[in-house]
Amino acid sequence: MKKNENNIKRAKEFLQTTPYVLWLMLIVITVLFTITHHPSQTQTSYSYSLGDVAQRDIKAPKNFFVEDKEATNLKKNEVKESVKNIYDFDANLIEKISSSIDAAMKIPQALFKKTNEQNPEPDPTITIVMDTKPAFEEKLGIEISNGAYSILFKDQFSSDTVQKIQTIIEKILTNGIVANKEILLKEAHKGIILRTIGSKEEVTVNNLKIFYGPDQAKTMVRIEGQPLLKDINYNLSNLIVDLCQRLLQPNITLNKNETEKRIQEEEDQIKPILYQIKTGEMILREGERVDKIQLVKLLALQEQVKEKNIFISSTGIALITFFTILVVYLLFLQDHKKLRTSHNKHIFFLALGLVLYLTFAKLSTYIAQSANPDATWDISSLSFFMIIPIPSAAMLACLFLGFDIAVFFTIILSILTSLVFSGSFEAFVFFFLSSITAAYWIKARQVRKNFIIAGFKLAIFNGVLALSIGFYSLAQPDVIIMAKEVAMAFCGGLFAATLTIGFAPLIEFLFDYTTDSKLLELSNLDQPLIKKLMIEAPGTYNHSVIVATLAEAAASAINVSSLKAKVMGYYHDIGKLDKKLYFIENQADGKNRHDKLSPSMSALVLIGHVKMGVNLAKEYKLGKEIIEGIVQHHGTSLIKYFYQKSLKSGNVTVKEDDFRYPGPKPQTREAAIVMLADVVEAAVRALERPTPARIQGRVKELINDIFADGQLEECELTLKDLHQIAKSFNNILTSIYHSRIEYPDKSPGKNQEKKKEKNGTSKDTDRQSAKKENINGNNPSKDKTDLKRLGL
């Protein structure tokens, strides 16, 4: 199992790092798009519709055959009409019904036979015989009334009665009963084939009137039964007629499957009706109107040159696709700062979106063609493309990678989608403008309901855009056509927003992306990990909440994602859950666990909380951006307290790198803000009298130290940003640690005591010392840039 996991991990790393994967994706997309694209017209000079005027003479370049489809179809219809319908004749139905009658009559007859034995018994009563009625009905297959059963009782279920019923039924079924005689009589002009079930013996029947319909069969029961029933009483006679009518079933039924099979076999034997066109034969003269025969010839001629033209056109499509993607990638995406990390993953996401939405466009053309496949169909003249939710692709690209990436992606998608619609300029304009507008409206959305708002705005914009294109493309604008275009464009905007909402969670899961919606969920303090931190490490929880508040305010001040900074602040110290009592904010008993550890071991414990935080973040699926915040919130900063303690202990072999966090340094402005907020909060908390002036001086000093240590080298924070961040920190920390009135203790017998706190080094052993300590009497000179009046 572990070996398989390692193999999967190596394969994943290979796919995410090797540049050959990008070339493979480019080739695959080019090949797939070229294969699935079929030009609607392969030779424009032969492209005419019925009634068009020829622009020049057209002669046959070579001998070829033309199929007269109308004549071929007429011949097939004639064959179809000549094939006789197959009807199945069930010869065993007579025996089946007779057997059920015998089996039913034997049940009550057995009661009467007992009275004829050597020790005769009295005839069974009607009550006794009535007990056999359910079994009688089950065998017979129909229900009869008690009165009818009483009549049979008086007749003692005689064999003569059984014989009369069977005789009448046999006469009727021998003649044949058809389920629907009206349908049968429609075949009177050609007759039918009557096939006996079982033996498969077939007989051609031309006189179809001889067969009975269901109602006619019931009438024939009285006619056939009159000679047999004239000598018996009226009640029994009527009962026999009623039983016969109810027991009769159609024994001639239409076999549709066999009939259609024989029709298909006959049609398959018909060969297309062809006539030859000779080389040089005039097919169409300049100025003539195209009639049906000429149109058939033109279409046949067009098919003759189709192979060559498709090859040329497909080559052109392949080259356009290849260079469109390649040029946009090399100029705009290859070195884009947002795609530097996990570059292959981001490009694969864009490639998958490109393939998916081009597939939507291609499927729409098939649907439109299937509606009227025989008509001359020019897709570029249709406006149904406006309903295709192509802008959803740009919305998703903007949502996960940013607006500028979405614009570059839209350029590729719009060009290729217009090729799907025969290179339509109108399609390109519509998709490009609609997509970049949709991306712009979605870029700042943080809650899913606002996707719908953006969808309605896009729908209205699409409607206006459809009107504009209609005025451009239509020679004489038609109100009905333009109304349809507006309606389709409006629906397309709504569909795009709906698809974006549906695909967003799936993409978050597949590509491990973190959106504002997910960040909003993680910012809820009822999240399991936050609640665990609150219960098990309340000091760290309180520290994290304040850091998150500071980070959110600072991020808003410099116009970066305040939501991301806040969530990073909540989770940046979750790794302290592993060894929570080794961090001073969680030590309630006044005992410091580090007193019993060597400085190097203490440093390892502190550094370890970063790795533990990453493990917890992966376990709780917090997302890549939160993990980066956890890893980077200390950067490569030095744990000064234990480093200086190690130096003071006389350890001359101590290495500074052993007391630094592994990093990396903050790569984003949000991660840098969390680093600053983390250090500032811990240091200001330790101030004896946190007056505004002291807080301001402390904040300035700490940011100076971090800046001078080079921790902000790899992010894009400017000096102006640092000024705004410090100002934001000062405002919030001054509000949190403002002076309070001391209330005297009025309880008798108690001494009023003032509690003092030591001012100086932070007691949080996870923080850097705020002061530069003198080691062994030496004052190391270090070039540090002083950002004067920071935050004032």
CSV table of N, CA, C and O in Angstrom, one decimal, residues 85-88 183 195 253-263:
chain,number,residue,atom,x,y,z
A,85,ASN,N,-48.6,-7.9,-44.7
A,85,ASN,CA,-48.5,-8.0,-43.3
A,85,ASN,C,-48.6,-9.4,-42.8
A,85,ASN,O,-49.3,-10.2,-43.4
A,86,ILE,N,-47.8,-9.7,-41.8
A,86,ILE,CA,-47.8,-11.1,-41.2
A,86,ILE,C,-48.7,-11.1,-40.0
A,86,ILE,O,-48.6,-10.3,-39.1
A,87,TYR,N,-49.7,-12.1,-40.0
A,87,TYR,CA,-50.6,-12.3,-38.9
A,87,TYR,C,-50.3,-13.7,-38.4
A,87,TYR,O,-50.2,-14.7,-39.1
A,88,ASP,N,-50.2,-13.8,-37.0
A,88,ASP,CA,-50.0,-15.1,-36.4
A,88,ASP,C,-51.4,-15.8,-36.1
A,88,ASP,O,-52.3,-15.1,-35.5
A,183,ILE,N,-58.4,-2.6,-38.9
A,183,ILE,CA,-57.0,-2.5,-39.3
A,183,ILE,C,-56.7,-3.6,-40.4
A,183,ILE,O,-56.1,-3.4,-41.4
A,195,ARG,N,-49.7,-17.0,-40.6
A,195,ARG,CA,-48.7,-17.9,-40.2
A,195,ARG,C,-49.1,-18.6,-38.9
A,195,ARG,O,-49.4,-18.0,-37.9
A,253,THR,N,-53.5,-12.5,-34.7
A,253,THR,CA,-52.9,-11.2,-34.2
A,253,THR,C,-51.8,-10.8,-35.2
A,253,THR,O,-51.1,-11.6,-35.8
A,254,LEU,N,-51.7,-9.4,-35.3
A,254,LEU,CA,-50.6,-8.9,-36.2
A,254,LEU,C,-49.3,-9.0,-35.6
A,254,LEU,O,-49.1,-8.6,-34.4
A,255,ASN,N,-48.3,-9.5,-36.3
A,255,ASN,CA,-46.9,-9.6,-35.9
A,255,ASN,C,-46.1,-8.5,-36.5
A,255,ASN,O,-45.6,-8.5,-37.6
A,256,LYS,N,-46.0,-7.3,-35.8
A,256,LYS,CA,-45.4,-6.1,-36.3
A,256,LYS,C,-43.9,-6.4,-36.5
A,256,LYS,O,-43.3,-5.9,-37.5
A,257,ASN,N,-43.2,-7.0,-35.6
A,257,ASN,CA,-41.8,-7.2,-35.7
A,257,ASN,C,-41.4,-8.0,-37.0
A,257,ASN,O,-40.5,-7.6,-37.8
A,258,GLU,N,-42.1,-9.1,-37.3
A,258,GLU,CA,-41.8,-9.9,-38.4
A,258,GLU,C,-42.2,-9.1,-39.7
A,258,GLU,O,-41.4,-9.2,-40.7
A,259,THR,N,-43.3,-8.3,-39.7
A,259,THR,CA,-43.6,-7.6,-40.8
A,259,THR,C,-42.6,-6.5,-41.2
A,259,THR,O,-42.1,-6.4,-42.3
A,260,GLU,N,-42.1,-5.8,-40.2
A,260,GLU,CA,-41.1,-4.7,-40.4
A,260,GLU,C,-39.8,-5.4,-40.8
A,260,GLU,O,-39.0,-4.8,-41.6
A,261,LYS,N,-39.5,-6.6,-40.3
A,261,LYS,CA,-38.2,-7.3,-40.7
A,261,LYS,C,-38.3,-7.6,-42.2
A,261,LYS,O,-37.3,-7.4,-42.9
A,262,ARG,N,-39.4,-8.1,-42.7
A,262,ARG,CA,-39.5,-8.4,-44.1
A,262,ARG,C,-39.5,-7.2,-45.0
A,262,ARG,O,-39.0,-7.2,-46.1
A,263,ILE,N,-40.1,-6.1,-44.5
A,263,ILE,CA,-40.0,-4.8,-45.3
A,263,ILE,C,-38.6,-4.4,-45.4
A,263,ILE,O,-38.2,-3.9,-46.5
